[in-house]
Amino acid sequence: MAEEKKKSAWGYVGVWAVLAVLTVLTWVLGTKLKLGPMGLPVALLIAVAKTVLVAMFFMHLVEQPGARRVVFPVSVLFLALLMGGTLIDAMTRIRMARPDGIEDELEPKRPASTRTEPPGSPNRWMGN
Amino acid sequence: MSTETSPWEDHFSGPENQSHAAQLGMWIFLGSEVLLFTNLFVGYGVYRYYYPEVFAEASRHLKADWALVQTLLLVTSSLMVVLAVHYIRQGRQFLTALVLLLAILMGVGFLGIKGWEYWEHWKEGALPGEYYHFEEIPEQGGSLFYTLYFLLTGLHAIHMLVALGLLGWLAFGAVAGKYTAGYHIPVEVGGLYWHLVDVFWLFIYPLLYLVE
C-alpha cells in the first residue's frame, strides 16, 4: 500500500468538476435553451457521458481486471435490447392495436394533445 | 491468517482472491439492479412515444430547478464516497468516516427535497393511477406520466434509503477501526452501490424533469 500513499485525490475532484458542469449544462439546455426534437438525444448523450465518468473513475472500472469490467456493459446491452425491441414493437403496431386507436364514435372526447401523431405525419418515425 | 476476529476467510486462498470475489459479486448485483430499473425506463419510453405532448406538458409542472440542486447534491456525495475509498486505501480512518458523514448529509438533503416535492404533488392532486385528479394535465397520458414519475423516483428513493443505511454502517465501522489500509473490501463494495444509485438519478433527472 506504500504507492497508494502518494496518490493524490485531485483527480477525483477534477472528475467531479466535469460532472457538475455537465449537470448545469443539461439543465440550461433543458429549461432555458429548449432544443426541441434534439433535446432528448442531447440530454441522454450528456447522461451517458456522466455515467461513463462515474463508472470509470468513481467506480474504479478503469483499474479493474477481467470479468468485473464486463458485467456492467453487458447489463447496459440488455437494457438497450429490451428498450429497442419494445419501442420498435410499439412504433410499428397498426393503429387499432394502440391506446389511441379506438374508432372515433367509441372514443371519449379528449384533447388532441393526448393523441399520438396520425400515420404519415412527419413527426411519426415509423408505423402504418 | 484466520482467527476469530480476522475478516479474511480461509476458503479464498488469499486476500486478493477474497477482494476479487466480493467485487465481482457486487458488480453482478449492480447488473441485476440495472435490469430492475430497465423495466421502468422501457415503460417510460413506450408511453412517452404514445403521449409526447402530455409528457412534455406534465414535465413542465415538475420542479426542474430543485432537481438540479438534487443532482448536484448526489454528484457531490459521490465525490465524498470515492474520497472515502481513497482515504481508507491509505488507512486514514477518521477522514474516511468524515467524508462518509458528509455524503450521508447530502443524501438526506436530497430525500428532504424529494419529500417536499411529493407533498406538493399531493396537494395539487398529481398522484398515480386512480388517485389522479390534476385538472391542468389531461388524465390520459398525464396519469401515466405521474405514475411513472412516482415509480421511478420512489424506487430510487428506496434505494437511497438502503444506501444511506449502508454508508452509516461503513462510517461507524471506520470510526470503530474495522477497516484499514489492508482490509477495506466493504468500503469499496458499498461505495459501488452508492455510485450506481447516483447513475440512475443521472437518467431519471433529464427524462422526467427536462422533457422538451
GROMACS .gro file of C-alpha atoms in nm:
model
  340
    1MET     CA    1   0.000   0.000   0.000
    2ALA     CA    2   0.306   0.229   0.001
    3GLU     CA    3   0.241   0.352  -0.352
    4GLU     CA    4  -0.121   0.432  -0.259
    5LYS     CA    5   0.003   0.690  -0.011
    6LYS     CA    6   0.149   0.905  -0.287
    7LYS     CA    7  -0.166   0.904  -0.499
    8SER     CA    8  -0.345   1.238  -0.496
    9ALA     CA    9  -0.720   1.286  -0.460
   10TRP     CA   10  -0.728   1.583  -0.700
   11GLY     CA   11  -0.806   1.362  -0.998
   12TYR     CA   12  -1.140   1.274  -0.836
   13VAL     CA   13  -1.211   1.643  -0.773
   14GLY     CA   14  -1.144   1.711  -1.141
   15VAL     CA   15  -1.392   1.441  -1.245
   16TRP     CA   16  -1.646   1.589  -1.002
   17ALA     CA   17  -1.598   1.937  -1.155
   18VAL     CA   18  -1.669   1.799  -1.503
   19LEU     CA   19  -1.980   1.618  -1.369
   20ALA     CA   20  -2.107   1.939  -1.207
   21VAL     CA   21  -2.052   2.142  -1.526
   22LEU     CA   22  -2.233   1.879  -1.735
   23THR     CA   23  -2.520   1.877  -1.483
   24VAL     CA   24  -2.566   2.254  -1.507
   25LEU     CA   25  -2.527   2.235  -1.887
   26THR     CA   26  -2.806   1.979  -1.924
   27TRP     CA   27  -3.027   2.197  -1.700
   28VAL     CA   28  -2.960   2.510  -1.911
   29LEU     CA   29  -3.027   2.317  -2.233
   30GLY     CA   30  -3.345   2.160  -2.095
   31THR     CA   31  -3.507   2.460  -1.924
   32LYS     CA   32  -3.366   2.772  -2.095
   33LEU     CA   33  -3.247   2.699  -2.447
   34LYS     CA   34  -3.510   2.432  -2.541
   35LEU     CA   35  -3.361   2.230  -2.825
   36GLY     CA   36  -3.695   2.090  -2.945
   37PRO     CA   37  -3.664   1.746  -3.108
   38MET     CA   38  -3.288   1.744  -3.039
   39GLY     CA   39  -3.349   1.788  -2.665
   40LEU     CA   40  -3.389   1.418  -2.578
   41PRO     CA   41  -3.084   1.287  -2.769
   42VAL     CA   42  -2.862   1.565  -2.633
   43ALA     CA   43  -2.984   1.515  -2.273
   44LEU     CA   44  -2.931   1.139  -2.300
   45LEU     CA   45  -2.587   1.186  -2.453
   46ILE     CA   46  -2.485   1.405  -2.156
   47ALA     CA   47  -2.629   1.147  -1.913
   48VAL     CA   48  -2.429   0.870  -2.084
   49ALA     CA   49  -2.111   1.080  -2.071
   50LYS     CA   50  -2.165   1.141  -1.698
   51THR     CA   51  -2.231   0.770  -1.642
   52VAL     CA   52  -1.907   0.677  -1.819
   53LEU     CA   53  -1.716   0.922  -1.596
   54VAL     CA   54  -1.878   0.787  -1.278
   55ALA     CA   55  -1.829   0.421  -1.377
   56MET     CA   56  -1.471   0.463  -1.499
   57PHE     CA   57  -1.327   0.679  -1.220
   58PHE     CA   58  -1.563   0.682  -0.919
   59MET     CA   59  -1.646   0.312  -0.951
   60HIS     CA   60  -1.284   0.237  -1.042
   61LEU     CA   61  -1.371   0.040  -1.355
   62VAL     CA   62  -1.063   0.184  -1.522
   63GLU     CA   63  -0.836  -0.002  -1.280
   64GLN     CA   64  -1.035  -0.328  -1.270
   65PRO     CA   65  -0.912  -0.650  -1.427
   66GLY     CA   66  -1.103  -0.916  -1.618
   67ALA     CA   67  -1.462  -1.017  -1.561
   68ARG     CA   68  -1.555  -0.720  -1.340
   69ARG     CA   69  -1.521  -0.483  -1.634
   70VAL     CA   70  -1.765  -0.685  -1.843
   71VAL     CA   71  -2.068  -0.717  -1.613
   72PHE     CA   72  -2.184  -0.354  -1.623
   73PRO     CA   73  -2.159  -0.305  -2.003
   74VAL     CA   74  -2.345  -0.635  -2.052
   75SER     CA   75  -2.631  -0.515  -1.830
   76VAL     CA   76  -2.646  -0.195  -2.038
   77LEU     CA   77  -2.656  -0.408  -2.354
   78PHE     CA   78  -2.959  -0.594  -2.216
   79LEU     CA   79  -3.121  -0.261  -2.131
   80ALA     CA   80  -3.071  -0.149  -2.492
   81LEU     CA   81  -3.211  -0.478  -2.629
   82LEU     CA   82  -3.523  -0.460  -2.412
   83MET     CA   83  -3.578  -0.090  -2.480
   84GLY     CA   84  -3.510  -0.121  -2.854
   85GLY     CA   85  -3.725  -0.429  -2.907
   86THR     CA   86  -4.019  -0.286  -2.711
   87LEU     CA   87  -4.006   0.053  -2.883
   88ILE     CA   88  -3.981  -0.100  -3.230
   89ASP     CA   89  -4.287  -0.310  -3.143
   90ALA     CA   90  -4.480  -0.005  -3.020
   91MET     CA   91  -4.382   0.208  -3.318
   92THR     CA   92  -4.477  -0.047  -3.583
   93ARG     CA   93  -4.813  -0.163  -3.448
   94ILE     CA   94  -5.123  -0.091  -3.650
   95ARG     CA   95  -5.326   0.197  -3.517
   96MET     CA   96  -5.619  -0.017  -3.394
   97ALA     CA   97  -5.394  -0.206  -3.151
   98ARG     CA   98  -5.275   0.109  -2.979
   99PRO     CA   99  -5.440   0.300  -2.694
  100ASP     CA  100  -5.536   0.585  -2.926
  101GLY     CA  101  -5.658   0.354  -3.200
  102ILE     CA  102  -6.021   0.337  -3.092
  103GLU     CA  103  -6.287   0.422  -3.350
  104ASP     CA  104  -6.399   0.784  -3.334
  105GLU     CA  105  -6.755   0.719  -3.221
  106LEU     CA  106  -6.640   0.489  -2.941
  107GLU     CA  107  -6.370   0.725  -2.825
  108PRO     CA  108  -6.438   0.965  -2.537
  109LYS     CA  109  -6.382   1.331  -2.619
  110ARG     CA  110  -6.038   1.436  -2.505
  111PRO     CA  111  -5.780   1.699  -2.605
  112ALA     CA  112  -5.588   1.646  -2.926
  113SER     CA  113  -5.266   1.672  -2.730
  114THR     CA  114  -5.332   1.333  -2.576
  115ARG     CA  115  -5.319   1.163  -2.915
  116THR     CA  116  -5.013   1.047  -3.099
  117GLU     CA  117  -4.945   1.168  -3.449
  118PRO     CA  118  -5.163   1.007  -3.719
  119PRO     CA  119  -4.991   0.774  -3.964
  120GLY     CA  120  -4.798   0.952  -4.236
  121SER     CA  121  -4.732   1.274  -4.046
  122PRO     CA  122  -4.371   1.395  -4.038
  123ASN     CA  123  -4.335   1.363  -3.661
  124ARG     CA  124  -4.403   0.991  -3.676
  125TRP     CA  125  -4.093   0.785  -3.731
  126MET     CA  126  -4.247   0.456  -3.837
  127GLY     CA  127  -4.564   0.251  -3.826
  128ASN     CA  128  -4.865   0.227  -4.053
  129MET     CA  129  -0.435  -1.594   0.868
  130SER     CA  130  -0.779  -1.672   1.005
  131THR     CA  131  -0.856  -1.600   1.366
  132GLU     CA  132  -1.188  -1.536   1.539
  133THR     CA  133  -1.171  -1.164   1.462
  134SER     CA  134  -0.992  -1.162   1.127
  135PRO     CA  135  -1.201  -1.054   0.828
  136TRP     CA  136  -1.008  -1.285   0.598
  137GLU     CA  137  -1.168  -1.618   0.510
  138ASP     CA  138  -0.960  -1.932   0.464
  139HIS     CA  139  -1.154  -2.063   0.165
  140PHE     CA  140  -1.038  -1.773  -0.055
  141SER     CA  141  -0.669  -1.877  -0.059
  142GLY     CA  142  -0.560  -1.518  -0.004
  143PRO     CA  143  -0.683  -1.159   0.044
  144GLU     CA  144  -0.651  -1.078  -0.325
  145ASN     CA  145  -0.894  -1.355  -0.420
  146GLN     CA  146  -1.140  -1.252  -0.149
  147SER     CA  147  -1.141  -0.894  -0.276
  148HIS     CA  148  -1.190  -1.012  -0.636
  149ALA     CA  149  -1.482  -1.235  -0.538
  150ALA     CA  150  -1.653  -0.960  -0.336
  151GLN     CA  151  -1.622  -0.704  -0.613
  152LEU     CA  152  -1.733  -0.940  -0.890
  153GLY     CA  153  -2.034  -1.037  -0.678
  154MET     CA  154  -2.121  -0.670  -0.627
  155TRP     CA  155  -2.091  -0.596  -0.999
  156ILE     CA  156  -2.328  -0.883  -1.080
  157PHE     CA  157  -2.576  -0.748  -0.824
  158LEU     CA  158  -2.545  -0.400  -0.978
  159GLY     CA  159  -2.615  -0.551  -1.320
  160SER     CA  160  -2.936  -0.701  -1.184
  161GLU     CA  161  -3.028  -0.359  -1.040
  162VAL     CA  162  -2.985  -0.205  -1.385
  163LEU     CA  163  -3.229  -0.463  -1.522
  164LEU     CA  164  -3.478  -0.380  -1.243
  165PHE     CA  165  -3.477  -0.011  -1.339
  166THR     CA  166  -3.474  -0.104  -1.710
  167ASN     CA  167  -3.837  -0.214  -1.685
  168LEU     CA  168  -3.946   0.130  -1.569
  169PHE     CA  169  -3.731   0.305  -1.828
  170VAL     CA  170  -3.884   0.089  -2.103
  171GLY     CA  171  -4.234   0.173  -1.977
  172TYR     CA  172  -4.137   0.539  -1.981
  173GLY     CA  173  -4.002   0.511  -2.337
  174VAL     CA  174  -4.317   0.346  -2.471
  175TYR     CA  175  -4.564   0.586  -2.308
  176ARG     CA  176  -4.355   0.887  -2.397
  177TYR     CA  177  -4.379   0.769  -2.758
  178TYR     CA  178  -4.758   0.744  -2.727
  179TYR     CA  179  -4.814   1.076  -2.546
  180PRO     CA  180  -4.524   1.308  -2.631
  181GLU     CA  181  -4.711   1.638  -2.579
  182VAL     CA  182  -4.872   1.538  -2.249
  183PHE     CA  183  -4.538   1.415  -2.116
  184ALA     CA  184  -4.373   1.746  -2.207
  185GLU     CA  185  -4.662   1.942  -2.053
  186ALA     CA  186  -4.663   1.737  -1.731
  187SER     CA  187  -4.286   1.764  -1.704
  188ARG     CA  188  -4.311   2.145  -1.701
  189HIS     CA  189  -4.513   2.115  -1.378
  190LEU     CA  190  -4.222   1.943  -1.203
  191LYS     CA  191  -3.960   2.147  -1.019
  192ALA     CA  192  -3.664   2.129  -1.256
  193ASP     CA  193  -3.462   2.385  -1.059
  194TRP     CA  194  -3.484   2.179  -0.743
  195ALA     CA  195  -3.397   1.868  -0.944
  196LEU     CA  196  -3.078   2.048  -1.049
  197VAL     CA  197  -2.995   2.104  -0.681
  198GLN     CA  198  -3.071   1.737  -0.611
  199THR     CA  199  -2.844   1.624  -0.896
  200LEU     CA  200  -2.559   1.842  -0.773
  201LEU     CA  201  -2.608   1.704  -0.421
  202LEU     CA  202  -2.589   1.345  -0.548
  203VAL     CA  203  -2.287   1.409  -0.771
  204THR     CA  204  -2.103   1.578  -0.482
  205SER     CA  205  -2.195   1.294  -0.244
  206SER     CA  206  -2.047   1.054  -0.500
  207LEU     CA  207  -1.723   1.251  -0.480
  208MET     CA  208  -1.733   1.215  -0.100
  209VAL     CA  209  -1.781   0.838  -0.129
  210VAL     CA  210  -1.494   0.798  -0.374
  211LEU     CA  211  -1.279   1.006  -0.137
  212ALA     CA  212  -1.378   0.766   0.142
  213VAL     CA  213  -1.243   0.476  -0.067
  214HIS     CA  214  -0.933   0.680  -0.146
  215TYR     CA  215  -0.865   0.760   0.222
  216ILE     CA  216  -0.932   0.410   0.355
  217ARG     CA  217  -0.689   0.269   0.097
  218GLN     CA  218  -0.432   0.487   0.277
  219GLY     CA  219  -0.559   0.374   0.616
  220ARG     CA  220  -0.692   0.716   0.724
  221GLN     CA  221  -0.998   0.604   0.919
  222PHE     CA  222  -1.106   0.941   1.063
  223LEU     CA  223  -1.108   1.116   0.722
  224THR     CA  224  -1.298   0.820   0.577
  225ALA     CA  225  -1.571   0.850   0.840
  226LEU     CA  226  -1.584   1.229   0.792
  227VAL     CA  227  -1.642   1.221   0.414
  228LEU     CA  228  -1.892   0.937   0.457
  229LEU     CA  229  -2.089   1.153   0.703
  230LEU     CA  230  -2.081   1.443   0.454
  231ALA     CA  231  -2.216   1.208   0.184
  232ILE     CA  232  -2.494   1.096   0.421
  233LEU     CA  233  -2.588   1.460   0.491
  234MET     CA  234  -2.615   1.530   0.117
  235GLY     CA  235  -2.825   1.216   0.068
  236VAL     CA  236  -3.060   1.324   0.346
  237GLY     CA  237  -3.085   1.668   0.183
  238PHE     CA  238  -3.176   1.501  -0.145
  239LEU     CA  239  -3.452   1.297   0.019
  240GLY     CA  240  -3.578   1.608   0.201
  241ILE     CA  241  -3.628   1.792  -0.128
  242LYS     CA  242  -3.793   1.479  -0.272
  243GLY     CA  243  -4.033   1.458   0.021
  244TRP     CA  244  -4.128   1.823  -0.019
  245GLU     CA  245  -4.191   1.763  -0.392
  246TYR     CA  246  -4.415   1.465  -0.310
  247TRP     CA  247  -4.610   1.684  -0.066
  248GLU     CA  248  -4.661   1.946  -0.341
  249HIS     CA  249  -4.785   1.676  -0.582
  250TRP     CA  250  -5.021   1.550  -0.313
  251LYS     CA  251  -5.168   1.899  -0.272
  252GLU     CA  252  -5.226   1.953  -0.646
  253GLY     CA  253  -5.370   1.603  -0.697
  254ALA     CA  254  -5.095   1.481  -0.929
  255LEU     CA  255  -5.099   1.130  -0.785
  256PRO     CA  256  -5.055   0.798  -0.965
  257GLY     CA  257  -5.328   0.578  -1.106
  258GLU     CA  258  -5.688   0.624  -0.992
  259TYR     CA  259  -5.595   0.895  -0.740
  260TYR     CA  260  -5.506   1.132  -1.022
  261HIS     CA  261  -5.720   1.446  -1.021
  262PHE     CA  262  -5.490   1.714  -1.157
  263GLU     CA  263  -5.700   1.943  -1.377
  264GLU     CA  264  -5.419   2.113  -1.571
  265ILE     CA  265  -5.294   1.796  -1.743
  266PRO     CA  266  -5.529   1.560  -1.932
  267GLU     CA  267  -5.585   1.237  -1.744
  268GLN     CA  268  -5.492   1.019  -2.042
  269GLY     CA  269  -5.115   1.029  -2.059
  270GLY     CA  270  -5.086   1.265  -1.763
  271SER     CA  271  -5.185   0.995  -1.517
  272LEU     CA  272  -4.931   0.763  -1.681
  273PHE     CA  273  -4.659   1.026  -1.657
  274TYR     CA  274  -4.718   1.079  -1.286
  275THR     CA  275  -4.745   0.704  -1.222
  276LEU     CA  276  -4.406   0.655  -1.388
  277TYR     CA  277  -4.272   0.959  -1.203
  278PHE     CA  278  -4.370   0.815  -0.865
  279LEU     CA  279  -4.247   0.466  -0.954
  280LEU     CA  280  -3.908   0.586  -1.081
  281THR     CA  281  -3.839   0.842  -0.808
  282GLY     CA  282  -3.994   0.618  -0.540
  283LEU     CA  283  -3.784   0.315  -0.634
  284HIS     CA  284  -3.482   0.545  -0.647
  285ALA     CA  285  -3.568   0.688  -0.302
  286ILE     CA  286  -3.596   0.337  -0.155
  287HIS     CA  287  -3.252   0.258  -0.296
  288MET     CA  288  -3.125   0.583  -0.144
  289LEU     CA  289  -3.257   0.483   0.199
  290VAL     CA  290  -3.082   0.145   0.179
  291ALA     CA  291  -2.762   0.308   0.054
  292LEU     CA  292  -2.775   0.570   0.332
  293GLY     CA  293  -2.801   0.295   0.592
  294LEU     CA  294  -2.506   0.124   0.426
  295LEU     CA  295  -2.296   0.443   0.436
  296GLY     CA  296  -2.385   0.494   0.803
  297TRP     CA  297  -2.274   0.139   0.880
  298LEU     CA  298  -1.947   0.198   0.691
  299ALA     CA  299  -1.884   0.527   0.875
  300PHE     CA  300  -1.945   0.350   1.206
  301GLY     CA  301  -1.705   0.073   1.107
  302ALA     CA  302  -1.440   0.325   1.005
  303VAL     CA  303  -1.464   0.502   1.340
  304ALA     CA  304  -1.454   0.167   1.522
  305GLY     CA  305  -1.133   0.083   1.338
  306LYS     CA  306  -1.275  -0.214   1.147
  307TYR     CA  307  -1.123  -0.101   0.817
  308THR     CA  308  -0.755  -0.050   0.749
  309ALA     CA  309  -0.527   0.009   0.453
  310GLY     CA  310  -0.501  -0.371   0.426
  311TYR     CA  311  -0.869  -0.459   0.470
  312HIS     CA  312  -1.138  -0.231   0.325
  313ILE     CA  313  -1.348  -0.451   0.097
  314PRO     CA  314  -1.683  -0.332   0.249
  315VAL     CA  315  -1.599   0.035   0.183
  316GLU     CA  316  -1.511  -0.036  -0.181
  317VAL     CA  317  -1.818  -0.251  -0.241
  318GLY     CA  318  -2.058  -0.020  -0.053
  319GLY     CA  319  -1.921   0.275  -0.248
  320LEU     CA  320  -2.008   0.099  -0.574
  321TYR     CA  321  -2.371   0.075  -0.464
  322TRP     CA  322  -2.392   0.447  -0.384
  323HIS     CA  323  -2.244   0.537  -0.724
  324LEU     CA  324  -2.499   0.317  -0.902
  325VAL     CA  325  -2.786   0.492  -0.722
  326ASP     CA  326  -2.628   0.817  -0.842
  327VAL     CA  327  -2.611   0.687  -1.200
  328PHE     CA  328  -2.984   0.601  -1.200
  329TRP     CA  329  -3.065   0.957  -1.100
  330LEU     CA  330  -2.843   1.090  -1.383
  331PHE     CA  331  -3.101   0.937  -1.621
  332ILE     CA  332  -3.418   1.000  -1.419
  333TYR     CA  333  -3.330   1.370  -1.399
  334PRO     CA  334  -3.332   1.458  -1.772
  335LEU     CA  335  -3.608   1.208  -1.860
  336LEU     CA  336  -3.862   1.333  -1.604
  337TYR     CA  337  -3.767   1.695  -1.538
  338LEU     CA  338  -3.618   1.818  -1.865
  339VAL     CA  339  -3.864   1.677  -2.121
  340GLU     CA  340  -3.897   1.920  -2.407
   0.00000   0.00000   0.00000
